[in-house]
Backbone as CSV, one residue per row, in Angstrom:
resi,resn,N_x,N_y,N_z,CA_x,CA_y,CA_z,C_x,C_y,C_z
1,UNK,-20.236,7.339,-20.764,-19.856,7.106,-19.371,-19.032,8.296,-18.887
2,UNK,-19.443,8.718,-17.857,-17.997,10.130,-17.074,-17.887,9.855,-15.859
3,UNK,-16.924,10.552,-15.455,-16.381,9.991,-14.193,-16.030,11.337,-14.027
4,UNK,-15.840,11.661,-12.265,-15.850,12.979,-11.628,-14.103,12.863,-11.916
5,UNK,-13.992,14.169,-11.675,-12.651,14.604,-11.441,-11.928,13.724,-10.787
6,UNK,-12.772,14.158,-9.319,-11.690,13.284,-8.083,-11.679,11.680,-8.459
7,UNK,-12.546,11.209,-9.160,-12.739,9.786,-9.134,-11.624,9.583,-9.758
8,UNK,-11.108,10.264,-11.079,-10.094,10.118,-11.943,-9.076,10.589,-11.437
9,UNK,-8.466,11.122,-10.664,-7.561,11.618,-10.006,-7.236,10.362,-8.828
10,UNK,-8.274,9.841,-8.231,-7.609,9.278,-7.556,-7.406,7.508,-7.509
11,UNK,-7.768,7.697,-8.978,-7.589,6.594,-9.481,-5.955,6.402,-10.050
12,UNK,-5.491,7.848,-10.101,-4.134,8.168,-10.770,-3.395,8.126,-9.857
13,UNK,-3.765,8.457,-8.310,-3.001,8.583,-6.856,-2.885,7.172,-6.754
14,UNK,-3.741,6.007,-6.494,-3.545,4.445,-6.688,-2.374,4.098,-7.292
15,UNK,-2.600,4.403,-8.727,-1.758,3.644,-9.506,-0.465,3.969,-9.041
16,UNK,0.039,5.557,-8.962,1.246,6.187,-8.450,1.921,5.444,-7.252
17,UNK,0.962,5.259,-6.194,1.189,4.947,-4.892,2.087,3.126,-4.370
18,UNK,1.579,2.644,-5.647,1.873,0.913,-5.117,3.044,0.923,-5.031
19,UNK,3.527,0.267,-4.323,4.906,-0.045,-4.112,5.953,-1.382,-3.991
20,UNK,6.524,-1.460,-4.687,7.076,-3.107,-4.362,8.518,-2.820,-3.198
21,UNK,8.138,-3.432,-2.177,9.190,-4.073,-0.760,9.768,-5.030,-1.562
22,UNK,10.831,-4.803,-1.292,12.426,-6.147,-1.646,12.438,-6.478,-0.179
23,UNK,12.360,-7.741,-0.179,13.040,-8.406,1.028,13.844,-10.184,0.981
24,UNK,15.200,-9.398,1.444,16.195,-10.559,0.903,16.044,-11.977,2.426
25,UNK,15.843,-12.920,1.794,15.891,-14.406,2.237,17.297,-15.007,2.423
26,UNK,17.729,-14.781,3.845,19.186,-15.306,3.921,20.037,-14.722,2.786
27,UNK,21.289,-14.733,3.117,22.125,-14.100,2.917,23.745,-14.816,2.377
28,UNK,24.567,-14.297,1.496,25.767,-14.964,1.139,26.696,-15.144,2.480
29,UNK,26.465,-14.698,3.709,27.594,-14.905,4.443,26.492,-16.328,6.028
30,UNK,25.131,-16.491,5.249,25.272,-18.018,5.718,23.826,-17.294,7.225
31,UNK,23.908,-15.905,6.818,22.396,-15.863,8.270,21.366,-16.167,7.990
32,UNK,20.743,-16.716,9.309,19.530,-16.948,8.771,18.321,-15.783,9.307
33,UNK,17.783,-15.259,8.096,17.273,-13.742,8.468,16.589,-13.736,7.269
34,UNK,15.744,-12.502,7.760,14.841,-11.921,6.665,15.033,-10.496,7.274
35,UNK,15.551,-9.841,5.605,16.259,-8.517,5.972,15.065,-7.731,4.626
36,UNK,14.883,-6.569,4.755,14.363,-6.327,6.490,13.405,-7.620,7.349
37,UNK,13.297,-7.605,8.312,12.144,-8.659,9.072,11.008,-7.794,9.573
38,UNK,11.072,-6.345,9.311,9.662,-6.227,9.696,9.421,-4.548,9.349
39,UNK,8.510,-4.730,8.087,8.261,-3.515,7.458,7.048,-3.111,7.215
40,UNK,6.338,-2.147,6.967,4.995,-1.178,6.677,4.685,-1.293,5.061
41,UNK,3.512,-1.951,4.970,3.118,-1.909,3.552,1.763,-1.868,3.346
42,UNK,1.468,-1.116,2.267,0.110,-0.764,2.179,-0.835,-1.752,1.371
43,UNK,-2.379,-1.907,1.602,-3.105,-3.124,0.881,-2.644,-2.092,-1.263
44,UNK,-2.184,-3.509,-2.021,-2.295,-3.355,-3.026,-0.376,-3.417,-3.338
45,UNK,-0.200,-3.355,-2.257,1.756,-3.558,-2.135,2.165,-4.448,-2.401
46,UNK,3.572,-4.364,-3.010,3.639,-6.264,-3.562,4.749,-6.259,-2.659
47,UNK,5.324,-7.572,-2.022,6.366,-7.874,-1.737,6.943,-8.717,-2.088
48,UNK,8.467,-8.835,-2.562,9.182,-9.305,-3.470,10.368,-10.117,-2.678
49,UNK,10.145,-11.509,-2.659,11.023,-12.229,-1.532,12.355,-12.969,-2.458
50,UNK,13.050,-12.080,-2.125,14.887,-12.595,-2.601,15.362,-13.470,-2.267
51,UNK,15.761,-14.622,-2.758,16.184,-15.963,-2.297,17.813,-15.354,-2.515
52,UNK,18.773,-15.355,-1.146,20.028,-15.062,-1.532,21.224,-16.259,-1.550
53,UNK,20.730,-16.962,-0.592,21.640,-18.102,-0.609,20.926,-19.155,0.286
54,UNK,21.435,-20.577,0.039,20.783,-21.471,0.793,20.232,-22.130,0.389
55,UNK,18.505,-22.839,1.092,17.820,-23.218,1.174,16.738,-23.223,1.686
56,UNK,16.472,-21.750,1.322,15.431,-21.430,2.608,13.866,-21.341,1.967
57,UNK,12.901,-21.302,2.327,11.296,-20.987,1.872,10.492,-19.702,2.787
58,UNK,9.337,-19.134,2.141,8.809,-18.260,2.826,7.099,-18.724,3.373
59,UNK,6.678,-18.726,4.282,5.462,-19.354,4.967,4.680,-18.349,5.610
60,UNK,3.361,-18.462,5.189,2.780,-17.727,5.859,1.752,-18.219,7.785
61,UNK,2.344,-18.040,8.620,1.664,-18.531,9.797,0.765,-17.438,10.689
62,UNK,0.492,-17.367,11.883,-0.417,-17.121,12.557,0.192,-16.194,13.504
63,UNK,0.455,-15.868,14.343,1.272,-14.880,15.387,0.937,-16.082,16.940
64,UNK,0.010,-16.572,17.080,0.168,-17.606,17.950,0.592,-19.163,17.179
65,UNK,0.831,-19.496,15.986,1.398,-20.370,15.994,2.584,-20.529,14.642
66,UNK,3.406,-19.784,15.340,4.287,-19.888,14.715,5.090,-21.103,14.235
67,UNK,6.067,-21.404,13.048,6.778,-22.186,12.962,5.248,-23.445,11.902
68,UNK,4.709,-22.827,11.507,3.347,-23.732,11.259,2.903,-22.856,10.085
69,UNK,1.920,-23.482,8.768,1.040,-22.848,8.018,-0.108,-22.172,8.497
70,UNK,-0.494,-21.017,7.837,-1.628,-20.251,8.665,-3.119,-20.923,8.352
71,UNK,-3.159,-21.876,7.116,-3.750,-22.652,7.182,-4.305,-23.609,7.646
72,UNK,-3.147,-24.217,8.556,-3.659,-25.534,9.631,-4.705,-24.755,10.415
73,UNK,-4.490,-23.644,10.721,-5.191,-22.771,11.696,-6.530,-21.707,11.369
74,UNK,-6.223,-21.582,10.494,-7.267,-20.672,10.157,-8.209,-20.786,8.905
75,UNK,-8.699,-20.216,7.692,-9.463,-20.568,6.703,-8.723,-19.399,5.988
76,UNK,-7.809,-18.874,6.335,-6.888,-18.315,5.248,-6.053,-19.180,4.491
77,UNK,-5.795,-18.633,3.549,-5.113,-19.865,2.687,-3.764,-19.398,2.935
78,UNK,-3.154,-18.255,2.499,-1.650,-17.699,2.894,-0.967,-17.709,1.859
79,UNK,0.237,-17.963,2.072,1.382,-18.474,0.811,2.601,-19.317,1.425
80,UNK,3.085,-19.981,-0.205,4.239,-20.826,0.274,4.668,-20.820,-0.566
81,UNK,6.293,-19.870,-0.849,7.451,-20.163,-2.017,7.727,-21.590,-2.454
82,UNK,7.365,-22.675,-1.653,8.392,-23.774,-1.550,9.696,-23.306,-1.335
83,UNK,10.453,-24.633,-1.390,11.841,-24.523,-0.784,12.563,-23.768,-2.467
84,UNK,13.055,-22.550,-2.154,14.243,-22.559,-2.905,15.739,-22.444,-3.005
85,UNK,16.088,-23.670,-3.623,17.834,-24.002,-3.699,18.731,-22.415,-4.207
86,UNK,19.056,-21.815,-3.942,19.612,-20.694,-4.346,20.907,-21.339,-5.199
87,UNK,21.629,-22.473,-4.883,22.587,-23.177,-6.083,22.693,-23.125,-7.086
88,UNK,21.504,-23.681,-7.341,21.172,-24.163,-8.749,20.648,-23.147,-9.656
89,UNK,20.294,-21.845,-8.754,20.151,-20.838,-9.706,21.245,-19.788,-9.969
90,UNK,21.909,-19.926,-9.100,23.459,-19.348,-9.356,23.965,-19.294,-10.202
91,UNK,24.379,-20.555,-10.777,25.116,-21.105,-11.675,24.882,-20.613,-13.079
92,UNK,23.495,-20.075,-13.260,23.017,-19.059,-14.090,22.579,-17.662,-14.336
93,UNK,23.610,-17.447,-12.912,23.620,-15.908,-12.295,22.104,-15.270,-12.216
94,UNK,21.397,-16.533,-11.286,19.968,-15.586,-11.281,19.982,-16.268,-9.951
95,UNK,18.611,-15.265,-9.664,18.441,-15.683,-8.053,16.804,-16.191,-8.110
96,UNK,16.532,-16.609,-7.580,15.152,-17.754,-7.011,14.179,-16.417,-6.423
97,UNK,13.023,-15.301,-6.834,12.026,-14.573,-6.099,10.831,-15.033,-6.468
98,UNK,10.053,-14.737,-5.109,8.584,-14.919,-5.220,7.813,-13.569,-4.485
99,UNK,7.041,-13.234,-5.583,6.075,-12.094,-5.415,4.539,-12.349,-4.738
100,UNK,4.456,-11.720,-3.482,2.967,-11.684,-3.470,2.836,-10.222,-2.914
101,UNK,1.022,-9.982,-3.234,0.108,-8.855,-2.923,-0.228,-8.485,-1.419
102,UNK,-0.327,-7.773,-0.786,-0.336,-7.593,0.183,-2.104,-7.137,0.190
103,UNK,-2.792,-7.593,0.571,-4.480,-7.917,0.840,-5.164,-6.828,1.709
104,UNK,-4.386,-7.261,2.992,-5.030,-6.429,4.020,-3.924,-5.859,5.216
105,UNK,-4.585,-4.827,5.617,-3.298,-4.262,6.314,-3.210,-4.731,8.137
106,UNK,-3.699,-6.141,8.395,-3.523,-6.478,9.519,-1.969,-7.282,9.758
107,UNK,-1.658,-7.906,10.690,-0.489,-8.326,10.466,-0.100,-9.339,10.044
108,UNK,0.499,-9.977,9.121,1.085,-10.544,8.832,2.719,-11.450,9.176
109,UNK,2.644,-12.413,9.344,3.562,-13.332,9.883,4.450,-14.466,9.037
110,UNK,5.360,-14.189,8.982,6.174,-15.518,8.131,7.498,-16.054,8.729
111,UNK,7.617,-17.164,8.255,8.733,-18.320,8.602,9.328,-18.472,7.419
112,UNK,10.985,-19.160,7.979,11.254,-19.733,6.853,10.824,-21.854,7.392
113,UNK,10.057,-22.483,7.075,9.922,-23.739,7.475,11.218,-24.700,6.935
114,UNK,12.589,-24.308,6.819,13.500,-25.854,6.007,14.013,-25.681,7.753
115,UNK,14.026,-26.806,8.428,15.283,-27.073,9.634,14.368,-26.774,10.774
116,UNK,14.961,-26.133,11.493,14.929,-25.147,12.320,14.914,-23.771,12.421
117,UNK,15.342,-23.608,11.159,15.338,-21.863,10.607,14.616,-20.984,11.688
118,UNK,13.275,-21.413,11.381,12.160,-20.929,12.462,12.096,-20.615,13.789
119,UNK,12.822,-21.148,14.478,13.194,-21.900,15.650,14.438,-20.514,15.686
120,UNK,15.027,-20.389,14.912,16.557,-19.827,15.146,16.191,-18.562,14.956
121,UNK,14.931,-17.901,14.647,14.887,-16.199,14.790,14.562,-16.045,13.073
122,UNK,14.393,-16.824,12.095,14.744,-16.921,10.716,12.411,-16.453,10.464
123,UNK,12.231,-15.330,10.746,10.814,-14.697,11.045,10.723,-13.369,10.764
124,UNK,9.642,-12.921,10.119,9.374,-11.371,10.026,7.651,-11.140,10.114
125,UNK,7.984,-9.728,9.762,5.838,-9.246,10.125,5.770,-8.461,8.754
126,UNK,5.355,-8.339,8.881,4.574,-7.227,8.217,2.923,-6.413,8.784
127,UNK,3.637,-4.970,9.094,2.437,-4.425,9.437,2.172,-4.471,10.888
128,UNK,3.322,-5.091,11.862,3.094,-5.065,13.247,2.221,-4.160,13.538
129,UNK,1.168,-4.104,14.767,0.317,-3.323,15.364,0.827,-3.447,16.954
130,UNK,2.028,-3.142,17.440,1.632,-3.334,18.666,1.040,-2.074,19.547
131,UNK,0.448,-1.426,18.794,-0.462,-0.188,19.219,-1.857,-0.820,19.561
132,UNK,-1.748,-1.646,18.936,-3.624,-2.455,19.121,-3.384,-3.581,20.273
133,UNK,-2.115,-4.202,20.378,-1.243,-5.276,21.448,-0.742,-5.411,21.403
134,UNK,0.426,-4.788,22.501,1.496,-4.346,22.644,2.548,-5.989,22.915
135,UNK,1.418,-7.052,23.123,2.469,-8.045,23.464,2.775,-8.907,21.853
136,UNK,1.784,-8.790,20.555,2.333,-9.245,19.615,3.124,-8.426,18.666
137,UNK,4.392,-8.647,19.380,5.187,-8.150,18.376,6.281,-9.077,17.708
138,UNK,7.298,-8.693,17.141,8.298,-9.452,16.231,9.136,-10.204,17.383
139,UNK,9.447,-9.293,18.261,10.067,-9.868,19.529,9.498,-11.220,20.242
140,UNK,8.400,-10.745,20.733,7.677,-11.960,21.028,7.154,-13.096,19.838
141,UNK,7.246,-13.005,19.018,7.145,-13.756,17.918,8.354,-14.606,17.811
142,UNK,9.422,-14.057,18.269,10.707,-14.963,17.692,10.681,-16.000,19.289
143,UNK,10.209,-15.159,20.291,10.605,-16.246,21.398,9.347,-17.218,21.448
144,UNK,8.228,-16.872,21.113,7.325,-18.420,20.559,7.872,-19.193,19.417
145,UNK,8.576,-18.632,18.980,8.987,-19.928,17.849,10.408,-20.730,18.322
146,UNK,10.858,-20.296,18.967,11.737,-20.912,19.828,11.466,-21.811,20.504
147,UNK,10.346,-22.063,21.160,9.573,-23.086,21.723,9.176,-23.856,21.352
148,UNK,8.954,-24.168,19.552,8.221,-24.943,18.876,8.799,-26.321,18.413
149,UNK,8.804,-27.291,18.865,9.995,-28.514,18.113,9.964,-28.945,17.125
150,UNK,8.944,-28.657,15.895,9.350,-28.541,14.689,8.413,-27.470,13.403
151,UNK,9.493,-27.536,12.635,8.211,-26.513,11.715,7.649,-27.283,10.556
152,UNK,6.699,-27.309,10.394,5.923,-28.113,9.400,5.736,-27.041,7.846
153,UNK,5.210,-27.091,6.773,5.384,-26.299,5.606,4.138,-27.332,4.897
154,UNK,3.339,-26.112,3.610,2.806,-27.440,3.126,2.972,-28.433,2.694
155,UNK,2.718,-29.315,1.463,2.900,-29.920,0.802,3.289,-29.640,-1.298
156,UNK,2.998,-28.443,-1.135,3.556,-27.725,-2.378,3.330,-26.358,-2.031
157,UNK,4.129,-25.802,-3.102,3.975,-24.158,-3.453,2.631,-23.765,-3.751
158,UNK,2.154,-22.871,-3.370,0.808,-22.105,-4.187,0.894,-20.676,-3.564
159,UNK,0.074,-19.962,-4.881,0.310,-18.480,-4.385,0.816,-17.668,-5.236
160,UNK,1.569,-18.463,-6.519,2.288,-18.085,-7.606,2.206,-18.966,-8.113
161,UNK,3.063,-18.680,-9.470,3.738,-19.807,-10.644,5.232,-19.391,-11.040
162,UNK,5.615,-20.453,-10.665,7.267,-20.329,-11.452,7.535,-20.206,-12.388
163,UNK,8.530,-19.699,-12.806,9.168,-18.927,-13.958,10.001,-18.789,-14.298
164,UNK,11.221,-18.585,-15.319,12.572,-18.077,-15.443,12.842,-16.795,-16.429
165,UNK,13.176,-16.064,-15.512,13.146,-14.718,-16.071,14.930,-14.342,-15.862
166,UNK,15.327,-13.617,-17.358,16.586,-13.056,-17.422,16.843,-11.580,-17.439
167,UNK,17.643,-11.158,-17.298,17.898,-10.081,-17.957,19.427,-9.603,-18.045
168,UNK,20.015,-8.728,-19.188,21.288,-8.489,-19.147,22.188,-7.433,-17.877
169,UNK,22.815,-7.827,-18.195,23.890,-7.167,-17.219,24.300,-5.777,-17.594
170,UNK,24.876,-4.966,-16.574,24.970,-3.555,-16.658,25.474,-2.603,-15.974
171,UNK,26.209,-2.125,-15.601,26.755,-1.189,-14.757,25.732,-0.164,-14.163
172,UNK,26.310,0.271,-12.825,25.192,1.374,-12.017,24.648,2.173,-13.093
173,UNK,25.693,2.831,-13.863,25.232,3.958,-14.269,24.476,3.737,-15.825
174,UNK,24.864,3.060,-16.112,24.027,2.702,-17.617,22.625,2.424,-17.467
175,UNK,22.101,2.652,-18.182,20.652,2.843,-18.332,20.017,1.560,-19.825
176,UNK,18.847,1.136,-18.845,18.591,-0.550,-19.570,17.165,-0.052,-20.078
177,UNK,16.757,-1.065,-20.868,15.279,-1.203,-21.134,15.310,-2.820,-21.210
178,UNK,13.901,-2.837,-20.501,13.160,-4.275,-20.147,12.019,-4.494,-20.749
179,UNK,11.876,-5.655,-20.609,10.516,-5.792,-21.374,9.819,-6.839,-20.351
180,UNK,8.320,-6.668,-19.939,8.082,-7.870,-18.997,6.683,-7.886,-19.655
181,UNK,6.682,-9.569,-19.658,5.468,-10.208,-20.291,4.439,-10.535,-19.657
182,UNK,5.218,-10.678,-18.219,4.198,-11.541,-17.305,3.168,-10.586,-16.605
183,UNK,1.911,-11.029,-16.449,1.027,-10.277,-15.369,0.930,-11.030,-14.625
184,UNK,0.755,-11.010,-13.506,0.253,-12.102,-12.395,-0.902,-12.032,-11.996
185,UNK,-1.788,-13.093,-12.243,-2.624,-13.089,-11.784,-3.286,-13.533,-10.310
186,UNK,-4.186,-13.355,-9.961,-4.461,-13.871,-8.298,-5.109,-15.201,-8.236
187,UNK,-4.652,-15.908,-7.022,-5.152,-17.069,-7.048,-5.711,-16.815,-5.524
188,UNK,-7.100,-17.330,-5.228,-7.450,-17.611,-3.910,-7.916,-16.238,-3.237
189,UNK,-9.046,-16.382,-2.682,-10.097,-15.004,-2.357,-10.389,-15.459,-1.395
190,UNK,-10.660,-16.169,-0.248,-11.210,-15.679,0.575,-10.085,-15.046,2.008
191,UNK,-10.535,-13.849,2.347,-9.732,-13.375,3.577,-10.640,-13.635,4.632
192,UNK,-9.541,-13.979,5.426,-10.081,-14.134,7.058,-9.907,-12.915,8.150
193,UNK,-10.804,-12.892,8.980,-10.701,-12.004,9.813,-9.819,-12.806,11.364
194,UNK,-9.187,-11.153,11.769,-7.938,-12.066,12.686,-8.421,-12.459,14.186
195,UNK,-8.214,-13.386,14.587,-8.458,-13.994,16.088,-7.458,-14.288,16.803
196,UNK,-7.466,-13.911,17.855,-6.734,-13.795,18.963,-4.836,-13.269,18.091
197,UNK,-4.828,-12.182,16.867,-4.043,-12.111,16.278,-3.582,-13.027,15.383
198,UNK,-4.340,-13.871,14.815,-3.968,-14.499,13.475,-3.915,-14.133,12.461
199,UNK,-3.344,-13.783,11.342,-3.472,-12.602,9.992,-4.602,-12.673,9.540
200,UNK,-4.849,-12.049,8.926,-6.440,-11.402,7.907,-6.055,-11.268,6.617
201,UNK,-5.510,-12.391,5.979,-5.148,-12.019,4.456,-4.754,-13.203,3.610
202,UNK,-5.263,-12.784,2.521,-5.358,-13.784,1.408,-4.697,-13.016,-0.017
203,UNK,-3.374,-13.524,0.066,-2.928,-12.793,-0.969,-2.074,-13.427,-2.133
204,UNK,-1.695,-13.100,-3.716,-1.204,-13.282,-4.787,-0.067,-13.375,-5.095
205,UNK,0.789,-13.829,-5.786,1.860,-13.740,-5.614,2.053,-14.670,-7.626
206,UNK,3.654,-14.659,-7.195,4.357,-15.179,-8.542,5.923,-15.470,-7.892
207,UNK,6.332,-16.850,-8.090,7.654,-17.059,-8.271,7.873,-16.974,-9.426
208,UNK,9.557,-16.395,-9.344,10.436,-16.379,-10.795,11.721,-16.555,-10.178
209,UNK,12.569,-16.553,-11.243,13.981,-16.653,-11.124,14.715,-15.824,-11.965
210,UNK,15.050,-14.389,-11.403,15.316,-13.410,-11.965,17.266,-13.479,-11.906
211,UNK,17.830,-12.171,-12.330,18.707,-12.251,-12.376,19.724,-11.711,-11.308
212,UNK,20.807,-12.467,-10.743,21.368,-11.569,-9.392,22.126,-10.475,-9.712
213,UNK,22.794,-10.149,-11.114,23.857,-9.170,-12.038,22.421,-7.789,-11.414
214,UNK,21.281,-7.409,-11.380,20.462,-6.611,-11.573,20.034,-6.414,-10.083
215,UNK,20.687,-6.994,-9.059,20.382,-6.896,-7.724,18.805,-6.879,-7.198
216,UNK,18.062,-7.262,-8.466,16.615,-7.242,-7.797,15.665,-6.343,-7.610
217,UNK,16.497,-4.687,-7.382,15.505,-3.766,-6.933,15.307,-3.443,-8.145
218,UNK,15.689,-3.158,-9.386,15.302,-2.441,-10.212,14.589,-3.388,-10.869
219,UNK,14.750,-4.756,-10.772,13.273,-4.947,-11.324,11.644,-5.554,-10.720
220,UNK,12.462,-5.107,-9.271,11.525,-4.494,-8.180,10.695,-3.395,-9.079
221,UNK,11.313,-2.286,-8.832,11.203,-1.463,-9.098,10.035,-1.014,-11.123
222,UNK,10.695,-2.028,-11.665,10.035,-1.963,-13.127,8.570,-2.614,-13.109
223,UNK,8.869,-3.700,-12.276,7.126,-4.689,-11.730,6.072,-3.330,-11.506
224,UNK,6.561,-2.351,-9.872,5.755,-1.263,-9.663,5.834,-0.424,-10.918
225,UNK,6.606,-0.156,-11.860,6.148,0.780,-12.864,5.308,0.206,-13.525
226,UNK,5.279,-1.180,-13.974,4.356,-1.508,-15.493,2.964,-1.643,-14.645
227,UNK,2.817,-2.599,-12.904,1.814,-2.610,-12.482,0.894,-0.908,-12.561
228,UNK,1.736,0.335,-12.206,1.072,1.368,-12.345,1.049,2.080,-13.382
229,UNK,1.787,1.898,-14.357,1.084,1.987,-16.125,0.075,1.769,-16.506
230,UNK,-0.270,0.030,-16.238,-1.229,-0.615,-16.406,-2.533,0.193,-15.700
231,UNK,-2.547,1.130,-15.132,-3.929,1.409,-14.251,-3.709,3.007,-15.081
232,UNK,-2.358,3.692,-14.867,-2.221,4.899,-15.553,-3.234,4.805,-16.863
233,UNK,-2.596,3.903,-17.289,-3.433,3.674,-19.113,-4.493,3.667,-19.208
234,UNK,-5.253,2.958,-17.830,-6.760,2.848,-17.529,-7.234,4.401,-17.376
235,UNK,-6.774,4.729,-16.348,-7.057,6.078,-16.504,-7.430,6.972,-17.946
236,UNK,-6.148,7.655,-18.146,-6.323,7.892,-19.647,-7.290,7.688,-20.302
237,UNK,-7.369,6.173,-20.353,-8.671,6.126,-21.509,-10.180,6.464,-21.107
238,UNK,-10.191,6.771,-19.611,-10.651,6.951,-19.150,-11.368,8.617,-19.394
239,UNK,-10.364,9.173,-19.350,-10.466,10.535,-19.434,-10.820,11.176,-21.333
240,UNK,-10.663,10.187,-21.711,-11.158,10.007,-22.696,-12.881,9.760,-23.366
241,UNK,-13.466,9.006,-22.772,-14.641,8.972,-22.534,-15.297,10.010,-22.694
């Protein structure tokens, strides 16, 4: 079997390129927010949702119907953290994340569904286009959900599998080694195409309950290394052939 140069090369640019987004879910001083609420990510990107305090969940909805599953609406399936208690994982100095894949690069819409959250500005995008329509944006997104009198969520989590994941503690400057077992695999294929701005994506994910001593990014950060090892290695053997 051979493979061209460029084929192998840019099979090596892939792997290099993925990137995992941290984005923290409410916050220790009680907001209700998704920080950042609205960022650029490329198909094959993971995003990594930080449960910081609370009780909050992450939902995937529609850009016209916010405060709602994108499911009621569409034949996308989406995702749903379920609710996570950030308490109860405290107490074992870890924090409550759920990972998913980013599919397609149309936009993407989420809630948090516990309360009113939704209702209160507690919303982000991913991938805004208001170059394609200028009226769906994050802005206008928060004042339709303001309008909505309640937010509905499914009936369980899917999209991942839960987990409890540790790791030791460490100062900035010290330098750790990790070990991660888990791959995640994907659940659920079919993507939808978007109407009248409803998302176009069907994507993967994994809850865990990592540790808060490690602030998250770095093993943000170790997920995108082993995910692009894992393809590096492919390579290689590749070039091997």
């Amino acid at each position: 079997m051979h493979f061209t140069t460029a084929t192998l090369f840019a099979l090596l640019g892939s792997a290099i390129a993925q990137k995992v987004h941290v984005v923290s879910v409410g916050s220790t001083n009680g907001s209700l927010a998704f920080s950042p609420d609205n960022l650029k990510a490329d198909v094959g990107d993971m995003i990594q949702f930080q449960f910081r305090a609370g009780n909050h969940s992450v939902v995937q909805s529609t850009f016209d119907n916010p405060c709602s599953p994108i499911n009621e609406h569409t034949n996308t399936t989406g995702i749903f953290s379920g609710y996570q208690l950030v308490a109860a994982s405290v107490k074992n100095g870890q924090i409550p994340v759920f990972t998913t894949m980013v599919a397609a690069k149309t936009p993407l819409w989420f809630y948090c569904s516990q309360g009113k959250h939704c209702q209160a500005g507690m919303v982000m995008v991913v991938n805004e286009n208001t170059a394609a329509n200028a009226t769906r944006s994050l802005a206008n997104f928060k004042n339709l959900a303001k309008g909505i009198s309640a937010s509905t969520a499914p009936s369980s989590a899917f999209g991942g599998s839960a987990t409890n994941q540790t790791s030791g503690t460490g100062s900035g400057s010290g330098s750790g080694s990790g070990s991660g077992s888990g791959s995640g695999s994907g659940s659920g294929s079919g993507s939808g195409s978007e109407t009248g701005g409803g998302s176009s994506t069907t994507q993967t994910g994994s809850a865990s309950t990592t540790s808060s001593t490690a602030i998250q990014t770095a093993a943000a950060t170790v997920a995108g290394v082993s995910s692009s090892m894992g393809l590096l290695g492919v390579v290689a053997a590749l070039f091997m052939l």
